[in-house]
Every structure is written in structure tokens, then in C-alpha cells.
XYZ file of C-alpha atoms in Angstrom:
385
model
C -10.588 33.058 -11.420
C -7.359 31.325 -11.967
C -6.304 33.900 -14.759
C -5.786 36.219 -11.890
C -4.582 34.048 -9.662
C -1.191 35.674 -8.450
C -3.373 39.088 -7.622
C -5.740 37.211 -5.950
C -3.411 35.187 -3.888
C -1.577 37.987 -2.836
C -5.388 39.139 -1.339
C -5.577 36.058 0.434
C -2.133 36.030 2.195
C -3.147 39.805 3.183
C -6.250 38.267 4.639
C -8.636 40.499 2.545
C -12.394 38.937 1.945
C -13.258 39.485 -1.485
C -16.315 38.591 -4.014
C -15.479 36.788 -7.979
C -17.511 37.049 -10.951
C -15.952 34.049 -13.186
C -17.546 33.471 -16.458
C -19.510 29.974 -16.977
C -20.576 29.598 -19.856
C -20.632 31.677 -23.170
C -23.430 31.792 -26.541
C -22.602 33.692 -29.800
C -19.703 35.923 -30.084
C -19.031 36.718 -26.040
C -15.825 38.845 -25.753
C -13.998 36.612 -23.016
C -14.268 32.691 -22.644
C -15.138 30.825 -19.707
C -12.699 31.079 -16.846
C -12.343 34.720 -16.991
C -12.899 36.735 -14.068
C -13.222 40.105 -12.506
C -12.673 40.603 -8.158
C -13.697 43.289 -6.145
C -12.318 43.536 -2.287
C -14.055 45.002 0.681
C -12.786 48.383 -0.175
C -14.206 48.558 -3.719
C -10.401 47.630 -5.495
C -11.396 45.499 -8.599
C -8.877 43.489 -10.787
C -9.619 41.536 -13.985
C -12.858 41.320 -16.539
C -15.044 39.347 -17.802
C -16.656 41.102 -20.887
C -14.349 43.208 -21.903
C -16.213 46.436 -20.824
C -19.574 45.496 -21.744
C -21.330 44.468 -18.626
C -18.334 45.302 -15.720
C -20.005 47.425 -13.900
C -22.812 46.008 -13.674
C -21.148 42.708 -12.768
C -19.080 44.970 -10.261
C -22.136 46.221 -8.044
C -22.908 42.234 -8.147
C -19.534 41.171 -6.406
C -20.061 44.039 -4.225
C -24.009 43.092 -2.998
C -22.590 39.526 -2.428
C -19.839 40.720 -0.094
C -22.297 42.321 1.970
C -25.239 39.131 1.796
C -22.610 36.432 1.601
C -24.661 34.989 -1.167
C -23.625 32.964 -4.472
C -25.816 33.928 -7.473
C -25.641 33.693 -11.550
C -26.327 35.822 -13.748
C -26.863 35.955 -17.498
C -25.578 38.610 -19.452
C -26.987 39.276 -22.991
C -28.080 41.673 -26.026
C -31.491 43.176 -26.179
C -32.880 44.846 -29.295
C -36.024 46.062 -27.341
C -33.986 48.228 -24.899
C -30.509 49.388 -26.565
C -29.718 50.801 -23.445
C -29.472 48.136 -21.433
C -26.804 46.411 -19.483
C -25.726 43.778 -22.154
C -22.956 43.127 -24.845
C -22.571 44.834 -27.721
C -21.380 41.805 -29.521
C -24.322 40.202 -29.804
C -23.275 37.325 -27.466
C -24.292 35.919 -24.104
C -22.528 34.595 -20.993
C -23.145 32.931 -17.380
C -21.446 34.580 -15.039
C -20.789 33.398 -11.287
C -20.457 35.610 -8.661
C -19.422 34.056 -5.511
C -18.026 35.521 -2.467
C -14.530 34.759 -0.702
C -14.451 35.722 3.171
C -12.827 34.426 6.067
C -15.613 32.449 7.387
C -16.990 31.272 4.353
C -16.132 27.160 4.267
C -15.181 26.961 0.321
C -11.926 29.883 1.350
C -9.423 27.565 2.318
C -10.136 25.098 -0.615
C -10.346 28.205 -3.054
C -6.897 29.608 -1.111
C -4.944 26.464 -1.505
C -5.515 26.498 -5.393
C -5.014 29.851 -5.758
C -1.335 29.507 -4.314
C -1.032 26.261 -6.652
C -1.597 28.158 -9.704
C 0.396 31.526 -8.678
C 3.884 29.124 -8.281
C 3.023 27.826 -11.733
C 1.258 24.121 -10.390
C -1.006 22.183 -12.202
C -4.498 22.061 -10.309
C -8.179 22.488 -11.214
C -10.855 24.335 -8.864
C -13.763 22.819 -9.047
C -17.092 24.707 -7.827
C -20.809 24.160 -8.325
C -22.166 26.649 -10.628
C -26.127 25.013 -10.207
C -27.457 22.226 -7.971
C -29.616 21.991 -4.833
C -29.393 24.353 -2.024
C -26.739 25.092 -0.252
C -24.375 23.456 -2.872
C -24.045 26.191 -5.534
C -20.719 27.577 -4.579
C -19.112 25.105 -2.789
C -15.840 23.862 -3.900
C -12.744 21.227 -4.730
C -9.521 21.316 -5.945
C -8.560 18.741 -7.867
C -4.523 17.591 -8.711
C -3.027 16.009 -11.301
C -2.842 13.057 -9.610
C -6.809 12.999 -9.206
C -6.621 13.400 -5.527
C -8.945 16.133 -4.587
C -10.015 18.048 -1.364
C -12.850 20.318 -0.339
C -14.243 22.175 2.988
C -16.725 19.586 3.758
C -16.260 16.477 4.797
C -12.968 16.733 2.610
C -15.088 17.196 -0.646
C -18.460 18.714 -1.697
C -20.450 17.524 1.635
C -22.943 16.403 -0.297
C -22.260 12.328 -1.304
C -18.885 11.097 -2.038
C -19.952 9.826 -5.541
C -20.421 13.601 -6.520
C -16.935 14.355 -5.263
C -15.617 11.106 -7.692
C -17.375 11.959 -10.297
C -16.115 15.332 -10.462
C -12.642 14.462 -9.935
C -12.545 12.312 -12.553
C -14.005 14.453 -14.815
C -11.920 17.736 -13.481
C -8.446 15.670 -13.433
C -9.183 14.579 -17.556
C -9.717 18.862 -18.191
C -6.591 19.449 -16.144
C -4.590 16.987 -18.254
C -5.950 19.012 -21.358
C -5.681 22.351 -19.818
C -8.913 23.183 -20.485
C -11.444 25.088 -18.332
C -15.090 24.329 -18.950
C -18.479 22.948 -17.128
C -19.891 19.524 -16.565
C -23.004 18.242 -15.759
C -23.687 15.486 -13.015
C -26.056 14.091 -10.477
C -26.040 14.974 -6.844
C -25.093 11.956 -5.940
C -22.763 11.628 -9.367
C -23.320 10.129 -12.668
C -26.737 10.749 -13.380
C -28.441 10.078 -10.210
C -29.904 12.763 -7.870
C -30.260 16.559 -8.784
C -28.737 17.766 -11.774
C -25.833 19.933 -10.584
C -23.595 21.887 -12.527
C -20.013 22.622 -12.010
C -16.999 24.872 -13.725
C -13.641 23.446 -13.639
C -10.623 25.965 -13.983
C -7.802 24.627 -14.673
C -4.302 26.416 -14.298
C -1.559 24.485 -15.995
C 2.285 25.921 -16.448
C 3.118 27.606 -19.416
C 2.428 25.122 -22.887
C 5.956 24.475 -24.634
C 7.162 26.270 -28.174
C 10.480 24.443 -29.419
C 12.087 26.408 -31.738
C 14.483 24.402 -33.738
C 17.372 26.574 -35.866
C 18.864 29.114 -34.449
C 18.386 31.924 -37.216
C 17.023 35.404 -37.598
C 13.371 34.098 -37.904
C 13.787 31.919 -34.640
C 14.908 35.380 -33.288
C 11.528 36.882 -34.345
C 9.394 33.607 -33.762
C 10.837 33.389 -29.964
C 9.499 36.933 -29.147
C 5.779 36.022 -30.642
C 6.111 32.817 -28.559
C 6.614 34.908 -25.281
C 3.481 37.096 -26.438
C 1.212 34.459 -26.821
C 1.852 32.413 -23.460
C 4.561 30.058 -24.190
C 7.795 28.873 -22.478
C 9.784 28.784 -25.288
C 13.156 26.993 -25.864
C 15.463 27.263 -28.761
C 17.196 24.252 -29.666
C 20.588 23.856 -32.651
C 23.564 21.632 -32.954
C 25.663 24.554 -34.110
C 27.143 26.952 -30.578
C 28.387 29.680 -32.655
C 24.156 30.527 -33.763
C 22.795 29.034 -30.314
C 23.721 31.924 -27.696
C 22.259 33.795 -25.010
C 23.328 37.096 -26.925
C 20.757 35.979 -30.147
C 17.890 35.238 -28.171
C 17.636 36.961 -25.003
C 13.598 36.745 -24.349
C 14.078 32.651 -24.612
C 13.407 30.675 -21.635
C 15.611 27.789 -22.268
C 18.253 27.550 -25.121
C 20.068 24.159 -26.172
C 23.092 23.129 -28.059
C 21.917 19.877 -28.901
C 21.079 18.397 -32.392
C 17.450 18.507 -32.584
C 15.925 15.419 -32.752
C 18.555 13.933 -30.144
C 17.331 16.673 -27.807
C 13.248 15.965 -28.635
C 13.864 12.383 -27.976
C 14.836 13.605 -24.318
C 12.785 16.457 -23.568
C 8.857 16.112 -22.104
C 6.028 17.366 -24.331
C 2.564 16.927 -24.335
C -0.828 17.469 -26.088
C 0.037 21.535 -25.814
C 3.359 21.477 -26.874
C 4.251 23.496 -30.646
C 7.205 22.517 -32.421
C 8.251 24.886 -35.074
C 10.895 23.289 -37.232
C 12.888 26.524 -39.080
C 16.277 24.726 -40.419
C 15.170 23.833 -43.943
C 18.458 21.217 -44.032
C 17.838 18.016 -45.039
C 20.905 16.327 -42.097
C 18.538 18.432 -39.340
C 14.683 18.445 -41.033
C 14.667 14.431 -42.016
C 15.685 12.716 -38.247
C 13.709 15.374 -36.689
C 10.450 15.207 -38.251
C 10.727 11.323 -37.698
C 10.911 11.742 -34.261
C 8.525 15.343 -34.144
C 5.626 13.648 -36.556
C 5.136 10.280 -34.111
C 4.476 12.514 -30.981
C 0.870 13.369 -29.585
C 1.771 17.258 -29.684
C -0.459 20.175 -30.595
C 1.509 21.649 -33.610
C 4.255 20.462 -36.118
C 5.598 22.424 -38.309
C 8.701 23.143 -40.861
C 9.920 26.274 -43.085
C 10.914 25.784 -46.284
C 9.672 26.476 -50.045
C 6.996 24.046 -51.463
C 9.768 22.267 -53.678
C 11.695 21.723 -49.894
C 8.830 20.796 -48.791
C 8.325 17.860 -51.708
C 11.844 16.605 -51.397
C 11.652 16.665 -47.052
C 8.145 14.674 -47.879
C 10.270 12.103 -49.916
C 13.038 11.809 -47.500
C 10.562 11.219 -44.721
C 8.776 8.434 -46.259
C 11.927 6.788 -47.150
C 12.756 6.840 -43.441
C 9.150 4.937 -42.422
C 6.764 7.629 -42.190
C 3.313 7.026 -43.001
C 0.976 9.276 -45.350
C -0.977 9.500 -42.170
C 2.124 10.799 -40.291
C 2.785 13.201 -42.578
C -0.442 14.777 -43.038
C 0.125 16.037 -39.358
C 3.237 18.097 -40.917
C 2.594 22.221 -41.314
C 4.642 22.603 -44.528
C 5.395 25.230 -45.785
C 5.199 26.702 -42.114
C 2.479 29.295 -41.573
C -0.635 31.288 -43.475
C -0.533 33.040 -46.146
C -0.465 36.672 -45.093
C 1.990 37.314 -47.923
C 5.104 37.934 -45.092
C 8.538 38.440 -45.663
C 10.487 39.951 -42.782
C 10.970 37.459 -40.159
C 8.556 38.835 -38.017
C 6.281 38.799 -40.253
C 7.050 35.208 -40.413
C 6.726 34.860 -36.956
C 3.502 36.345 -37.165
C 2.703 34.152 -40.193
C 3.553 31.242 -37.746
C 1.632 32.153 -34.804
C -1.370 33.021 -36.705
C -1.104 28.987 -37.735
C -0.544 28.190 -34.320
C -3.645 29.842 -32.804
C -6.163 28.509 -35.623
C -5.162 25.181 -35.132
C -5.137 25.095 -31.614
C -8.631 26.668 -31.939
C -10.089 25.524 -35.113
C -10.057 28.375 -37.024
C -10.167 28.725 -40.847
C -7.479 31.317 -41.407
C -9.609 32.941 -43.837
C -10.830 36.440 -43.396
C -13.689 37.253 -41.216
C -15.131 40.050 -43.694
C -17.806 38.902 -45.592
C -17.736 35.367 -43.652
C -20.450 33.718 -42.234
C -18.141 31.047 -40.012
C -17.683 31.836 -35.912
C -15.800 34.111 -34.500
C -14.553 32.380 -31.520
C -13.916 28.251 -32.606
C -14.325 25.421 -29.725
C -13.329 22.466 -31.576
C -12.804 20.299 -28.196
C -16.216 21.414 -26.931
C -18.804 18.272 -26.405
C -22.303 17.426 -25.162
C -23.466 17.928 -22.097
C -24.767 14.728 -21.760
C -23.882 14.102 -18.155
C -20.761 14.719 -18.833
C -17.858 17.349 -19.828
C -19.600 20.294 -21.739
């Protein structure tokens, strides 16, 4: 429910009970990953989705009967051949949904509340709530912090035994730091002993971090895909006269700075993209040093293949390791055969989004490789699915 969390936490501060359908899980080629959601308030007013279309209404009328009964329930949505007609997606996929309620009296509000607010002023926090488990659990909630301190409604955590509520945390605070949202599978009384339960962590994590380094037409271009897709983007050059508020208006943050002086300083992490678009040799060479040696999502650097060969050169002459340097995007981009800079841009994103979900960057027609790519997905083996 998180991606609607500054709706939703406008509800709460008007004191309105409302009912969330949050996708769990997902099979095949589901139109919306787990995490989305759809809410529906007492008077019927519904934000969000969770398929797409597909199944809403359905999945409405479901937020709406648990309003009235107060009851948590999950539901499977998927496509049957037998009975075209039938609620179900058209895609051919499947997905868990959860449809919980979210009133006044109801014990997991307050827990639910508090990380709603988190996540609408931009904090890092992870709601934690059982999807499956013994009664009375199923629904029940905790947030979780960065920190790995973690609260709930009962008895400060599930209620149920304080192992559970360790477990969880543990497990919740290591999807946080990924800013990932998925499900995990535990023991009542954590690790693997007691009732299996299940339980989805959302996680809500600020904006991930494009750096933009040169400040040229392209950046202009690559800045306003950057904003599209999610990202607080900052545009970074040594040289004033290129670096100005006028040239890139939609950037969050913009630095005079030479560049790798500036990505010593500056925080990243395992989300952070750095898109290297100076193609000069006095920029490119202590940049990349410093750019290729940092656990970040993305690295890479415009340029033509013989720029490319020669920045290679440069870079091992400076200590870089053929390991190193296979972590280097050069040329930038995929081949869509661009050559305006938003095209570029576009060229660069598309990069961006297959490697941050494992995607081929080859064309779906005729393919027989997923749609939708999970490459950080695991086991469920008592542990993070």
C-alpha cells in the first residue's frame, strides 16, 4: 500500500476507516508487481490498482465486504480457459491479493498509520503484515526502520512470540536496505519453528539517485527521463558556464564540482545510476576510477567504441582490474539505433531498467524469455521469497 501512501495518509489524518487490497504475490505475466494496491473508503472513493483493470472491481466489492465484516481475507486472481468470462486477467498471469481492512478500532491502524506518514515525508521504513499464519494473526502488523527497530499493536510487535517479531525484523530491515518489497516465510514462533506464517514486507525508500555527469544537451534530455522513471537526479560538471539552473530546470540538485572529486563526497548506494556523458579523457579516466570501485546499481559512459577502447586503456593504466571494468556500460545504452539526445536518453534508460531488472534488451516479438524479470527473487526456504 505504500505506493499510495501520501493519499492514504491524508485518509488517516481525516480519520476515515478504509479497506486495502495490496498484491502478494504474482505467477506468469501479472500486470502489477507485489506491493501494489487499490483502497476503497467508507463512502465507496477508491484510489490505486492492482491489475491494471483486469480484476478491480471485483477486488473493489472485496475491500468494500471487509469494511463492513472487519475481516482480512486473500484472494487469488487468475485466467480460466473454461469460463472466458470470468473475473480473471487477461494476461494470462496470476496474483495473491490481500485485502485487509483499516478502521479506527482495528489494533494493526496505528502501526499501519505511523508508516504511512513515514513513507509520505519520503522516510525509509518497511510495513510488515502477515499475509498467512494461524488465527487471528493474518493481518496483523509491524513497521520496521532502518535501524531494525520495529513496533507493532500488540505487545509492541506481532503478539504472538517475540522470536516471530525478530525474525521478521531482520528479515524486513535486509529488504528495506535493498528497497525491495516482497514475502517471507517463517515459523510462528520464528525461524522454522511453529506454524508456517507468511508475511509481505513493503518497503518505501526515498527516491534512488541518477548522477548525471557533463553538463551537455544529452544530460539535458537524460535528466528529464530520470525524473520520469523515479529518480532524484543531480547533474554534476567542473565547467559553471554549462552547469546552470537555466540548462536543466527539472534537476533536483546541480553541482559545479569536477566529477570524481564530487562522487568521492556524495552518498550512494546499491540503487544509485551513474551515467557518465563527458567522453574527455581529464573527466572520464579519474571518474570511472572512483565510479567502477563503488557497490552502485549502474555505471555507465558515452562515447564511440574506439573512445571506449582508449578510456579502457587509460583505466587499466590507472589500477583497474578486468573485473572492474566489466562493470562499465560502454558505449552507454541499447541499441535502438538513436540519435537525438532524447533518443539517447531513452537509449540510456532503456539500459537502466533491464539491468536493474534483468532484462535482455532484445525484442519481445517472437521471444520466448519473461516478460516481467526478478533477478533478486530467491527461495522460499524459510526465508526471503
Amino acid at each position: 500500500m505504500l505506493d499510495i501512501a501520501e493519499e492514504l495518509n491524508r485518509w488517516v489524518g481525516q480519520g476515515r476507516d478504509f479497506a486495502v487490497a495490496t498484491v502478494v504475490a504474482v505467477g506468469g505475466s501479472a500486470p502489477r508487481q507485489p506491493g501494489a494496491a487499490l483502497a476503497v473508503d467508507a463512502d465507496g472513493t477508491a484510489i490505486g490498482s492492482v491489475s491494471g483493470g483486469c480484476v478491480e472491481g471485483a477486488v473493489y466489492e472485496l475491500c468494500r465486504q471487509a469494511l463492513k465484516d472487519g475481516e482480512t481475507v486473500l484472494e487469488r486472481f487468475g485466467y480460466s480457459d473454461e469460463d472466458a468470462f470470468a473475473v480473471g486477467l487477461t494476461c494470462g498471469g496470476v496474483i495473491d491479493i490481500l485485502v485487509a481492512p483499516v478502521r479506527a478500532a482495528d489494533p494493526a491502524r496505528p502501526v499501519i498509520a505511523a508508516t504511512l506518514a513515514a513513507a509520505a515525508r519520503g522516510e525509509a521504513a518497511a510495513l510488515a503484515r502477515i499475509v498467512a499464519g494461524p488465527a487471528g494473526l493474518p493481518g496483523r502488523a509491524l513497521l520496521v526502520r532502518p535501524d531494525g527497530s520495529y513496533d507493532g499493536s500488540y505487545d509492541g510487535g506481532y503478539g504472538a512470540h517475540p522470536e516471530l517479531d525478530r525474525t521478521v525484523a531482520a528479515e524486513a530491515r535486509a529488504l528495506l536496505d535493498a528497497g525491495r518489497t516482497g514475502t517471507l516465510e517463517t515459523g510462528a514462533r520464528g525461524a522454522r519453528c511453529g506454524a508456517p506464517v507468511t508475511v509481505l514486507v513493503e518497503s518505501s525508500v526515498p527516491p534512488p539517485r541518477m548522477i548525471v555527469f557533463g553538463a551537455i544537451d544529452f544530460a539535458a534530455a537524460l535528466v528529464r527521463v530520470g525524473k520520469f522513471l523515479g529518480y532524484h537526479v543531480t547533474v554534476c560538471d567542473a565547467r559553471p558556464v554549462f552547469a546552470t539552473r537555466t540548462r536543466f530546470p527539472e534537476a533536483d540538485e546541480i553541482v559545479v564540482e569536477w566529477p570524481h572529486t564530487y562522487l568521492e563526497r556524495t552518498g550512494t548506494d546499491g540503487r544509485t545510476v551513474l551515467c557518465v556523458l563527458t567522453h574527455d579523457a581529464k573527466f572520464d579516466v579519474p571518474l570511472l576510477k572512483v565510479a567502477l570501485r563503488l557497490p552502485v546499481a549502474y555505471v555507465g559512459a558515452m562515447g564511440s567504441r574506439r573512445t571506449h577502447l582508449d578510456r579502457a586503456r587509460r583505466l587499466r593504466e590507472v589500477g583497474l582490474t578486468e573485473r572492474e571494468l566489466d562493470r562499465l556500460r560502454s558505449p552507454i545504452g541499447l541499441d535502438l539505433g538513436a540519435r537525438t539526445p532524447e533518443e539517447t536518453a531513452l537509449s540510456i534508460a532503456a539500459e537502466i531498467v533491464a539491468t536493474r531488472h534483468g532484462g535482455t534488451g532484445t525484442t519481445l516479438t517472437g521471444g520466448h524469455t519473461p516478460i516481467h524479470h526478478d533477478p533478486t527473487a530467491r527461495p522460499r526456504v524459510g526465508s526471503v521469497a
